[in-house]
Amino acid sequence: MGEFTTTETKHGPVPAARRRGPVDGRAPAGPRDPGGEPGTDDGRKPTERPAPFDEQEAEGLLEAARASVDPELRRAVATLPAPLRRIARYHFGWEHADGTPAEGNAGKAVRPALVLAATRALGGSHGAAVRAAAAVELIHNFTLLHDDVMDRDATRRHRPTVWSVFGDADAILAGDALQALAQQMLAEDPHPEARAAAARIAACVVELCAGQQVDTAMERRRPDEVTLDECLDTAEAKTGALLGCACAVGALYAGAGDDDVEALDAFGREAGLAFQLIDDVIGIWGDPRRTGKPAGADLMVRKKSLPVVAALTSGTAAGDELAELYGAPYAEGDLERTVLAVERAGGRDWAQVQAADRMARALHHLSLAVPDPEAAGGLLALAEFVTRRSA
């Protein structure tokens, strides 16, 4: 596996108010056990990539997953009543708002790709897991529809969000319908592990909802009332839980034992938290032409993303400046000052270090279930893809 490169903090100390992994600005040497020592606790070497990261490998896996899953998604959406069907087709990029065909972007298909890669890594059949992969993608899109309403995000995938086109009620109901379709898809799946997968996905949805509830509640609190630990826990529930669930469902469909299923769940959760850390960085410093969202939008609405909370809790002068800015409504011209304050307080560097640490932990968990680097290659490629992206 290629190394994750991180930098020493240039503009201030990295915050120390955290309980997971190093905070000294250095990328971790390797996976760590709960005691913090490099390596695994059973004497085996962690899973490593046999060659440097190849982005084309990950993109090939994502493309193959999308090609496998899209027909299942289209069949499921086609069963919806006409008004909900139209909204869902717009959301997936298959139609314009007026119902005419579109060649839109239905997303990267990271979660279904993880389901299929986990199944292959443990010797299962790709074809047998396609329906489960589609169900996981439906759950992901249910969360996107609801999140956009709650966060008032106006764009997704380079075009207006569903709520901004059809209204809040239709967006919420379309999301509910996608969640129901996911459960129906598994209920009708003859695979012997479909019931276990459905139960796992249902539990994941509850965790996602709990994480979102805490997240929205935190937005109503003052900057000095939010801790870094609770932000990390919330990010794990909101993002890591579904990536972990995707990997665990793939393991179930491969007929894996409980220990391997849980190890892959832990792998996905840690990789998911790394994903969220990078996503938060991109939300502040990403290129809008690539992200499809305006730069700094989260800062304008005073969202307490991970780099922001790291900066707020840094104990630096820049952190104090950021707290003052966050304590008042956004004013025209504040964005540049806010971005600089987050960076000078170490928020960006902390997030990059933390993402590397989480990936190291993810590799440790993966090595327990799939010690063969060749077999683990697909999962590793996908995990590296989502944490190396710049948009």
PDB file of N, CA and C in Angstrom, residues 286-374:
ATOM      1  N   GLY A 286     -11.817  22.580  -1.269  1.00  0.00           N
ATOM      2  CA  GLY A 286     -11.993  21.924  -2.560  1.00  0.00           C
ATOM      3  C   GLY A 286     -12.354  22.880  -3.684  1.00  0.00           C
ATOM      4  N   ASP A 287     -12.194  22.411  -4.902  1.00  0.00           N
ATOM      5  CA  ASP A 287     -12.510  23.179  -6.099  1.00  0.00           C
ATOM      6  C   ASP A 287     -13.988  22.984  -6.442  1.00  0.00           C
ATOM      7  N   PRO A 288     -14.814  24.031  -6.415  1.00  0.00           N
ATOM      8  CA  PRO A 288     -16.243  23.878  -6.699  1.00  0.00           C
ATOM      9  C   PRO A 288     -16.524  23.263  -8.067  1.00  0.00           C
ATOM     10  N   ARG A 289     -15.606  23.453  -9.019  1.00  0.00           N
ATOM     11  CA  ARG A 289     -15.814  22.876 -10.349  1.00  0.00           C
ATOM     12  C   ARG A 289     -15.763  21.357 -10.306  1.00  0.00           C
ATOM     13  N   ARG A 290     -15.110  20.818  -9.288  1.00  0.00           N
ATOM     14  CA  ARG A 290     -15.021  19.368  -9.152  1.00  0.00           C
ATOM     15  C   ARG A 290     -15.988  18.828  -8.110  1.00  0.00           C
ATOM     16  N   THR A 291     -16.251  19.611  -7.061  1.00  0.00           N
ATOM     17  CA  THR A 291     -17.119  19.116  -5.988  1.00  0.00           C
ATOM     18  C   THR A 291     -18.598  19.276  -6.310  1.00  0.00           C
ATOM     19  N   GLY A 292     -18.939  20.258  -7.156  1.00  0.00           N
ATOM     20  CA  GLY A 292     -20.340  20.530  -7.451  1.00  0.00           C
ATOM     21  C   GLY A 292     -21.015  21.349  -6.373  1.00  0.00           C
ATOM     22  N   LYS A 293     -20.242  21.828  -5.382  1.00  0.00           N
ATOM     23  CA  LYS A 293     -20.786  22.647  -4.302  1.00  0.00           C
ATOM     24  C   LYS A 293     -19.924  23.894  -4.141  1.00  0.00           C
ATOM     25  N   PRO A 294     -20.510  25.001  -3.700  1.00  0.00           N
ATOM     26  CA  PRO A 294     -19.715  26.218  -3.512  1.00  0.00           C
ATOM     27  C   PRO A 294     -18.666  26.036  -2.419  1.00  0.00           C
ATOM     28  N   ALA A 295     -17.479  26.571  -2.634  1.00  0.00           N
ATOM     29  CA  ALA A 295     -16.408  26.454  -1.650  1.00  0.00           C
ATOM     30  C   ALA A 295     -16.773  27.210  -0.381  1.00  0.00           C
ATOM     31  N   GLY A 296     -16.511  26.594   0.758  1.00  0.00           N
ATOM     32  CA  GLY A 296     -16.740  27.255   2.027  1.00  0.00           C
ATOM     33  C   GLY A 296     -18.185  27.368   2.445  1.00  0.00           C
ATOM     34  N   ALA A 297     -19.088  26.647   1.770  1.00  0.00           N
ATOM     35  CA  ALA A 297     -20.510  26.757   2.110  1.00  0.00           C
ATOM     36  C   ALA A 297     -20.759  26.373   3.565  1.00  0.00           C
ATOM     37  N   ASP A 298     -20.050  25.335   4.067  1.00  0.00           N
ATOM     38  CA  ASP A 298     -20.237  24.920   5.458  1.00  0.00           C
ATOM     39  C   ASP A 298     -19.797  26.003   6.442  1.00  0.00           C
ATOM     40  N   LEU A 299     -18.752  26.734   6.059  1.00  0.00           N
ATOM     41  CA  LEU A 299     -18.287  27.805   6.944  1.00  0.00           C
ATOM     42  C   LEU A 299     -19.292  28.949   6.994  1.00  0.00           C
ATOM     43  N   MET A 300     -19.933  29.204   5.872  1.00  0.00           N
ATOM     44  CA  MET A 300     -20.918  30.301   5.839  1.00  0.00           C
ATOM     45  C   MET A 300     -22.104  30.030   6.754  1.00  0.00           C
ATOM     46  N   VAL A 301     -22.507  28.765   6.852  1.00  0.00           N
ATOM     47  CA  VAL A 301     -23.637  28.435   7.725  1.00  0.00           C
ATOM     48  C   VAL A 301     -23.164  28.023   9.117  1.00  0.00           C
ATOM     49  N   ARG A 302     -21.856  28.193   9.362  1.00  0.00           N
ATOM     50  CA  ARG A 302     -21.249  27.936  10.672  1.00  0.00           C
ATOM     51  C   ARG A 302     -21.351  26.468  11.080  1.00  0.00           C
ATOM     52  N   LYS A 303     -21.200  25.583  10.105  1.00  0.00           N
ATOM     53  CA  LYS A 303     -21.241  24.156  10.404  1.00  0.00           C
ATOM     54  C   LYS A 303     -19.976  23.752  11.155  1.00  0.00           C
ATOM     55  N   LYS A 304     -20.145  22.892  12.156  1.00  0.00           N
ATOM     56  CA  LYS A 304     -19.023  22.461  12.987  1.00  0.00           C
ATOM     57  C   LYS A 304     -18.431  21.169  12.425  1.00  0.00           C
ATOM     58  N   SER A 305     -17.756  21.302  11.290  1.00  0.00           N
ATOM     59  CA  SER A 305     -17.089  20.152  10.677  1.00  0.00           C
ATOM     60  C   SER A 305     -15.845  19.801  11.488  1.00  0.00           C
ATOM     61  N   LEU A 306     -15.246  18.660  11.169  1.00  0.00           N
ATOM     62  CA  LEU A 306     -14.106  18.192  11.973  1.00  0.00           C
ATOM     63  C   LEU A 306     -12.914  19.148  11.947  1.00  0.00           C
ATOM     64  N   PRO A 307     -12.472  19.663  10.791  1.00  0.00           N
ATOM     65  CA  PRO A 307     -11.356  20.617  10.836  1.00  0.00           C
ATOM     66  C   PRO A 307     -11.691  21.871  11.635  1.00  0.00           C
ATOM     67  N   VAL A 308     -12.936  22.309  11.566  1.00  0.00           N
ATOM     68  CA  VAL A 308     -13.351  23.506  12.308  1.00  0.00           C
ATOM     69  C   VAL A 308     -13.287  23.259  13.812  1.00  0.00           C
ATOM     70  N   VAL A 309     -13.816  22.139  14.264  1.00  0.00           N
ATOM     71  CA  VAL A 309     -13.806  21.864  15.706  1.00  0.00           C
ATOM     72  C   VAL A 309     -12.377  21.619  16.193  1.00  0.00           C
ATOM     73  N   ALA A 310     -11.554  20.984  15.360  1.00  0.00           N
ATOM     74  CA  ALA A 310     -10.140  20.827  15.726  1.00  0.00           C
ATOM     75  C   ALA A 310      -9.489  22.187  15.915  1.00  0.00           C
ATOM     76  N   ALA A 311      -9.803  23.111  15.028  1.00  0.00           N
ATOM     77  CA  ALA A 311      -9.254  24.462  15.142  1.00  0.00           C
ATOM     78  C   ALA A 311      -9.803  25.188  16.363  1.00  0.00           C
ATOM     79  N   LEU A 312     -11.105  25.045  16.593  1.00  0.00           N
ATOM     80  CA  LEU A 312     -11.731  25.719  17.734  1.00  0.00           C
ATOM     81  C   LEU A 312     -11.160  25.249  19.064  1.00  0.00           C
ATOM     82  N   THR A 313     -10.758  23.974  19.137  1.00  0.00           N
ATOM     83  CA  THR A 313     -10.251  23.408  20.393  1.00  0.00           C
ATOM     84  C   THR A 313      -8.726  23.395  20.450  1.00  0.00           C
ATOM     85  N   SER A 314      -8.068  24.124  19.547  1.00  0.00           N
ATOM     86  CA  SER A 314      -6.606  24.079  19.452  1.00  0.00           C
ATOM     87  C   SER A 314      -5.897  24.882  20.525  1.00  0.00           C
ATOM     88  N   GLY A 315      -6.588  25.818  21.184  1.00  0.00           N
ATOM     89  CA  GLY A 315      -5.930  26.655  22.178  1.00  0.00           C
ATOM     90  C   GLY A 315      -5.010  27.693  21.578  1.00  0.00           C
ATOM     91  N   THR A 316      -5.204  28.020  20.304  1.00  0.00           N
ATOM     92  CA  THR A 316      -4.357  28.990  19.607  1.00  0.00           C
ATOM     93  C   THR A 316      -5.086  30.306  19.436  1.00  0.00           C
ATOM     94  N   ALA A 317      -4.314  31.340  19.100  1.00  0.00           N
ATOM     95  CA  ALA A 317      -4.921  32.638  18.828  1.00  0.00           C
ATOM     96  C   ALA A 317      -5.843  32.554  17.614  1.00  0.00           C
ATOM     97  N   ALA A 318      -5.423  31.769  16.628  1.00  0.00           N
ATOM     98  CA  ALA A 318      -6.262  31.593  15.440  1.00  0.00           C
ATOM     99  C   ALA A 318      -7.559  30.882  15.794  1.00  0.00           C
ATOM    100  N   GLY A 319      -7.475  29.940  16.733  1.00  0.00           N
ATOM    101  CA  GLY A 319      -8.680  29.264  17.193  1.00  0.00           C
ATOM    102  C   GLY A 319      -9.630  30.225  17.891  1.00  0.00           C
ATOM    103  N   ASP A 320      -9.083  31.152  18.675  1.00  0.00           N
ATOM    104  CA  ASP A 320      -9.911  32.159  19.330  1.00  0.00           C
ATOM    105  C   ASP A 320     -10.570  33.074  18.302  1.00  0.00           C
ATOM    106  N   GLU A 321      -9.806  33.423  17.254  1.00  0.00           N
ATOM    107  CA  GLU A 321     -10.376  34.255  16.184  1.00  0.00           C
ATOM    108  C   GLU A 321     -11.525  33.524  15.492  1.00  0.00           C
ATOM    109  N   LEU A 322     -11.326  32.227  15.254  1.00  0.00           N
ATOM    110  CA  LEU A 322     -12.371  31.437  14.610  1.00  0.00           C
ATOM    111  C   LEU A 322     -13.616  31.371  15.497  1.00  0.00           C
ATOM    112  N   ALA A 323     -13.426  31.205  16.802  1.00  0.00           N
ATOM    113  CA  ALA A 323     -14.567  31.153  17.718  1.00  0.00           C
ATOM    114  C   ALA A 323     -15.355  32.459  17.682  1.00  0.00           C
ATOM    115  N   GLU A 324     -14.642  33.558  17.579  1.00  0.00           N
ATOM    116  CA  GLU A 324     -15.321  34.857  17.488  1.00  0.00           C
ATOM    117  C   GLU A 324     -16.123  34.954  16.197  1.00  0.00           C
ATOM    118  N   LEU A 325     -15.536  34.501  15.087  1.00  0.00           N
ATOM    119  CA  LEU A 325     -16.251  34.526  13.815  1.00  0.00           C
ATOM    120  C   LEU A 325     -17.478  33.620  13.857  1.00  0.00           C
ATOM    121  N   TYR A 326     -17.301  32.414  14.431  1.00  0.00           N
ATOM    122  CA  TYR A 326     -18.400  31.447  14.492  1.00  0.00           C
ATOM    123  C   TYR A 326     -19.481  31.865  15.476  1.00  0.00           C
ATOM    124  N   GLY A 327     -19.147  32.760  16.379  1.00  0.00           N
ATOM    125  CA  GLY A 327     -20.136  33.212  17.356  1.00  0.00           C
ATOM    126  C   GLY A 327     -21.105  34.234  16.813  1.00  0.00           C
ATOM    127  N   ALA A 328     -20.885  34.658  15.567  1.00  0.00           N
ATOM    128  CA  ALA A 328     -21.767  35.659  14.948  1.00  0.00           C
ATOM    129  C   ALA A 328     -22.225  35.141  13.592  1.00  0.00           C
ATOM    130  N   PRO A 329     -23.363  35.605  13.099  1.00  0.00           N
ATOM    131  CA  PRO A 329     -23.818  35.180  11.770  1.00  0.00           C
ATOM    132  C   PRO A 329     -22.806  35.570  10.702  1.00  0.00           C
ATOM    133  N   TYR A 330     -22.810  34.819   9.629  1.00  0.00           N
ATOM    134  CA  TYR A 330     -21.886  35.093   8.528  1.00  0.00           C
ATOM    135  C   TYR A 330     -22.158  36.464   7.932  1.00  0.00           C
ATOM    136  N   ALA A 331     -21.090  37.208   7.695  1.00  0.00           N
ATOM    137  CA  ALA A 331     -21.193  38.517   7.051  1.00  0.00           C
ATOM    138  C   ALA A 331     -20.368  38.499   5.772  1.00  0.00           C
ATOM    139  N   GLU A 332     -20.788  39.281   4.811  1.00  0.00           N
ATOM    140  CA  GLU A 332     -20.089  39.352   3.533  1.00  0.00           C
ATOM    141  C   GLU A 332     -18.610  39.686   3.764  1.00  0.00           C
ATOM    142  N   GLY A 333     -17.738  38.885   3.151  1.00  0.00           N
ATOM    143  CA  GLY A 333     -16.305  39.111   3.293  1.00  0.00           C
ATOM    144  C   GLY A 333     -15.658  38.308   4.394  1.00  0.00           C
ATOM    145  N   ASP A 334     -16.450  37.567   5.200  1.00  0.00           N
ATOM    146  CA  ASP A 334     -15.891  36.773   6.309  1.00  0.00           C
ATOM    147  C   ASP A 334     -15.240  35.480   5.850  1.00  0.00           C
ATOM    148  N   LEU A 335     -15.577  35.009   4.659  1.00  0.00           N
ATOM    149  CA  LEU A 335     -15.169  33.659   4.269  1.00  0.00           C
ATOM    150  C   LEU A 335     -13.654  33.504   4.261  1.00  0.00           C
ATOM    151  N   GLU A 336     -12.946  34.406   3.645  1.00  0.00           N
ATOM    152  CA  GLU A 336     -11.492  34.272   3.571  1.00  0.00           C
ATOM    153  C   GLU A 336     -10.866  34.276   4.954  1.00  0.00           C
ATOM    154  N   ARG A 337     -11.327  35.169   5.823  1.00  0.00           N
ATOM    155  CA  ARG A 337     -10.814  35.200   7.193  1.00  0.00           C
ATOM    156  C   ARG A 337     -11.076  33.882   7.916  1.00  0.00           C
ATOM    157  N   THR A 338     -12.263  33.330   7.707  1.00  0.00           N
ATOM    158  CA  THR A 338     -12.626  32.083   8.385  1.00  0.00           C
ATOM    159  C   THR A 338     -11.759  30.930   7.906  1.00  0.00           C
ATOM    160  N   VAL A 339     -11.575  30.832   6.598  1.00  0.00           N
ATOM    161  CA  VAL A 339     -10.732  29.763   6.036  1.00  0.00           C
ATOM    162  C   VAL A 339      -9.315  29.858   6.589  1.00  0.00           C
ATOM    163  N   LEU A 340      -8.759  31.057   6.607  1.00  0.00           N
ATOM    164  CA  LEU A 340      -7.394  31.243   7.101  1.00  0.00           C
ATOM    165  C   LEU A 340      -7.293  30.909   8.582  1.00  0.00           C
ATOM    166  N   ALA A 341      -8.321  31.248   9.342  1.00  0.00           N
ATOM    167  CA  ALA A 341      -8.291  30.949  10.779  1.00  0.00           C
ATOM    168  C   ALA A 341      -8.286  29.447  11.024  1.00  0.00           C
ATOM    169  N   VAL A 342      -9.107  28.704  10.280  1.00  0.00           N
ATOM    170  CA  VAL A 342      -9.125  27.244  10.429  1.00  0.00           C
ATOM    171  C   VAL A 342      -7.754  26.668  10.110  1.00  0.00           C
ATOM    172  N   GLU A 343      -7.145  27.155   9.044  1.00  0.00           N
ATOM    173  CA  GLU A 343      -5.843  26.607   8.646  1.00  0.00           C
ATOM    174  C   GLU A 343      -4.745  26.999   9.623  1.00  0.00           C
ATOM    175  N   ARG A 344      -4.704  28.246  10.044  1.00  0.00           N
ATOM    176  CA  ARG A 344      -3.655  28.688  10.971  1.00  0.00           C
ATOM    177  C   ARG A 344      -3.768  27.985  12.319  1.00  0.00           C
ATOM    178  N   ALA A 345      -4.992  27.640  12.714  1.00  0.00           N
ATOM    179  CA  ALA A 345      -5.190  26.944  13.994  1.00  0.00           C
ATOM    180  C   ALA A 345      -4.886  25.451  13.904  1.00  0.00           C
ATOM    181  N   GLY A 346      -4.510  24.977  12.730  1.00  0.00           N
ATOM    182  CA  GLY A 346      -4.106  23.577  12.572  1.00  0.00           C
ATOM    183  C   GLY A 346      -5.215  22.638  12.171  1.00  0.00           C
ATOM    184  N   GLY A 347      -6.409  23.143  11.853  1.00  0.00           N
ATOM    185  CA  GLY A 347      -7.530  22.262  11.534  1.00  0.00           C
ATOM    186  C   GLY A 347      -7.307  21.408  10.303  1.00  0.00           C
ATOM    187  N   ARG A 348      -6.702  21.997   9.273  1.00  0.00           N
ATOM    188  CA  ARG A 348      -6.484  21.241   8.041  1.00  0.00           C
ATOM    189  C   ARG A 348      -5.438  20.149   8.249  1.00  0.00           C
ATOM    190  N   ASP A 349      -4.317  20.510   8.870  1.00  0.00           N
ATOM    191  CA  ASP A 349      -3.258  19.519   9.102  1.00  0.00           C
ATOM    192  C   ASP A 349      -3.731  18.411  10.033  1.00  0.00           C
ATOM    193  N   TRP A 350      -4.489  18.778  11.071  1.00  0.00           N
ATOM    194  CA  TRP A 350      -5.005  17.760  11.989  1.00  0.00           C
ATOM    195  C   TRP A 350      -5.877  16.753  11.248  1.00  0.00           C
ATOM    196  N   ALA A 351      -6.749  17.247  10.386  1.00  0.00           N
ATOM    197  CA  ALA A 351      -7.655  16.357   9.662  1.00  0.00           C
ATOM    198  C   ALA A 351      -6.876  15.402   8.761  1.00  0.00           C
ATOM    199  N   GLN A 352      -5.818  15.888   8.130  1.00  0.00           N
ATOM    200  CA  GLN A 352      -5.023  15.026   7.260  1.00  0.00           C
ATOM    201  C   GLN A 352      -4.269  13.959   8.060  1.00  0.00           C
ATOM    202  N   VAL A 353      -3.730  14.350   9.206  1.00  0.00           N
ATOM    203  CA  VAL A 353      -3.050  13.377  10.071  1.00  0.00           C
ATOM    204  C   VAL A 353      -4.041  12.338  10.582  1.00  0.00           C
ATOM    205  N   GLN A 354      -5.199  12.802  11.019  1.00  0.00           N
ATOM    206  CA  GLN A 354      -6.210  11.902  11.554  1.00  0.00           C
ATOM    207  C   GLN A 354      -6.698  10.926  10.484  1.00  0.00           C
ATOM    208  N   ALA A 355      -6.836  11.405   9.244  1.00  0.00           N
ATOM    209  CA  ALA A 355      -7.266  10.528   8.156  1.00  0.00           C
ATOM    210  C   ALA A 355      -6.243   9.418   7.921  1.00  0.00           C
ATOM    211  N   ALA A 356      -4.964   9.759   7.962  1.00  0.00           N
ATOM    212  CA  ALA A 356      -3.923   8.745   7.798  1.00  0.00           C
ATOM    213  C   ALA A 356      -3.950   7.732   8.931  1.00  0.00           C
ATOM    214  N   ASP A 357      -4.155   8.219  10.150  1.00  0.00           N
ATOM    215  CA  ASP A 357      -4.226   7.331  11.305  1.00  0.00           C
ATOM    216  C   ASP A 357      -5.405   6.371  11.179  1.00  0.00           C
ATOM    217  N   ARG A 358      -6.554   6.887  10.747  1.00  0.00           N
ATOM    218  CA  ARG A 358      -7.727   6.032  10.592  1.00  0.00           C
ATOM    219  C   ARG A 358      -7.515   4.982   9.512  1.00  0.00           C
ATOM    220  N   MET A 359      -6.845   5.346   8.448  1.00  0.00           N
ATOM    221  CA  MET A 359      -6.561   4.358   7.409  1.00  0.00           C
ATOM    222  C   MET A 359      -5.625   3.273   7.928  1.00  0.00           C
ATOM    223  N   ALA A 360      -4.662   3.638   8.752  1.00  0.00           N
ATOM    224  CA  ALA A 360      -3.776   2.638   9.342  1.00  0.00           C
ATOM    225  C   ALA A 360      -4.567   1.651  10.203  1.00  0.00           C
ATOM    226  N   ARG A 361      -5.505   2.171  10.963  1.00  0.00           N
ATOM    227  CA  ARG A 361      -6.354   1.304  11.782  1.00  0.00           C
ATOM    228  C   ARG A 361      -7.235   0.418  10.902  1.00  0.00           C
ATOM    229  N   ALA A 362      -7.733   0.995   9.812  1.00  0.00           N
ATOM    230  CA  ALA A 362      -8.551   0.213   8.889  1.00  0.00           C
ATOM    231  C   ALA A 362      -7.764  -0.971   8.336  1.00  0.00           C
ATOM    232  N   LEU A 363      -6.518  -0.736   7.987  1.00  0.00           N
ATOM    233  CA  LEU A 363      -5.693  -1.820   7.443  1.00  0.00           C
ATOM    234  C   LEU A 363      -5.466  -2.930   8.465  1.00  0.00           C
ATOM    235  N   HIS A 364      -5.340  -2.560   9.719  1.00  0.00           N
ATOM    236  CA  HIS A 364      -5.191  -3.586  10.759  1.00  0.00           C
ATOM    237  C   HIS A 364      -6.413  -4.500  10.799  1.00  0.00           C
ATOM    238  N   HIS A 365      -7.600  -3.904  10.801  1.00  0.00           N
ATOM    239  CA  HIS A 365      -8.818  -4.713  10.832  1.00  0.00           C
ATOM    240  C   HIS A 365      -8.948  -5.566   9.572  1.00  0.00           C
ATOM    241  N   LEU A 366      -8.590  -5.007   8.434  1.00  0.00           N
ATOM    242  CA  LEU A 366      -8.685  -5.773   7.192  1.00  0.00           C
ATOM    243  C   LEU A 366      -7.742  -6.969   7.214  1.00  0.00           C
ATOM    244  N   SER A 367      -6.559  -6.786   7.784  1.00  0.00           N
ATOM    245  CA  SER A 367      -5.587  -7.877   7.819  1.00  0.00           C
ATOM    246  C   SER A 367      -6.079  -9.059   8.645  1.00  0.00           C
ATOM    247  N   LEU A 368      -6.963  -8.816   9.603  1.00  0.00           N
ATOM    248  CA  LEU A 368      -7.478  -9.904  10.415  1.00  0.00           C
ATOM    249  C   LEU A 368      -8.421 -10.797   9.618  1.00  0.00           C
ATOM    250  N   ALA A 369      -9.189 -10.195   8.704  1.00  0.00           N
ATOM    251  CA  ALA A 369     -10.145 -10.967   7.915  1.00  0.00           C
ATOM    252  C   ALA A 369      -9.563 -11.445   6.596  1.00  0.00           C
ATOM    253  N   VAL A 370      -8.706 -10.628   5.995  1.00  0.00           N
ATOM    254  CA  VAL A 370      -8.146 -10.951   4.669  1.00  0.00           C
ATOM    255  C   VAL A 370      -6.643 -10.703   4.710  1.00  0.00           C
ATOM    256  N   PRO A 371      -5.863 -11.634   5.232  1.00  0.00           N
ATOM    257  CA  PRO A 371      -4.417 -11.411   5.351  1.00  0.00           C
ATOM    258  C   PRO A 371      -3.676 -11.438   4.022  1.00  0.00           C
ATOM    259  N   ASP A 372      -4.276 -12.001   2.977  1.00  0.00           N
ATOM    260  CA  ASP A 372      -3.625 -12.081   1.669  1.00  0.00           C
ATOM    261  C   ASP A 372      -3.744 -10.738   0.956  1.00  0.00           C
ATOM    262  N   PRO A 373      -2.630 -10.040   0.668  1.00  0.00           N
ATOM    263  CA  PRO A 373      -2.710  -8.728   0.022  1.00  0.00           C
ATOM    264  C   PRO A 373      -3.413  -8.762  -1.325  1.00  0.00           C
ATOM    265  N   GLU A 374      -3.239  -9.831  -2.076  1.00  0.00           N
ATOM    266  CA  GLU A 374      -3.885  -9.897  -3.391  1.00  0.00           C
ATOM    267  C   GLU A 374      -5.408  -9.960  -3.240  1.00  0.00           C
TER     268      GLU A 374
END
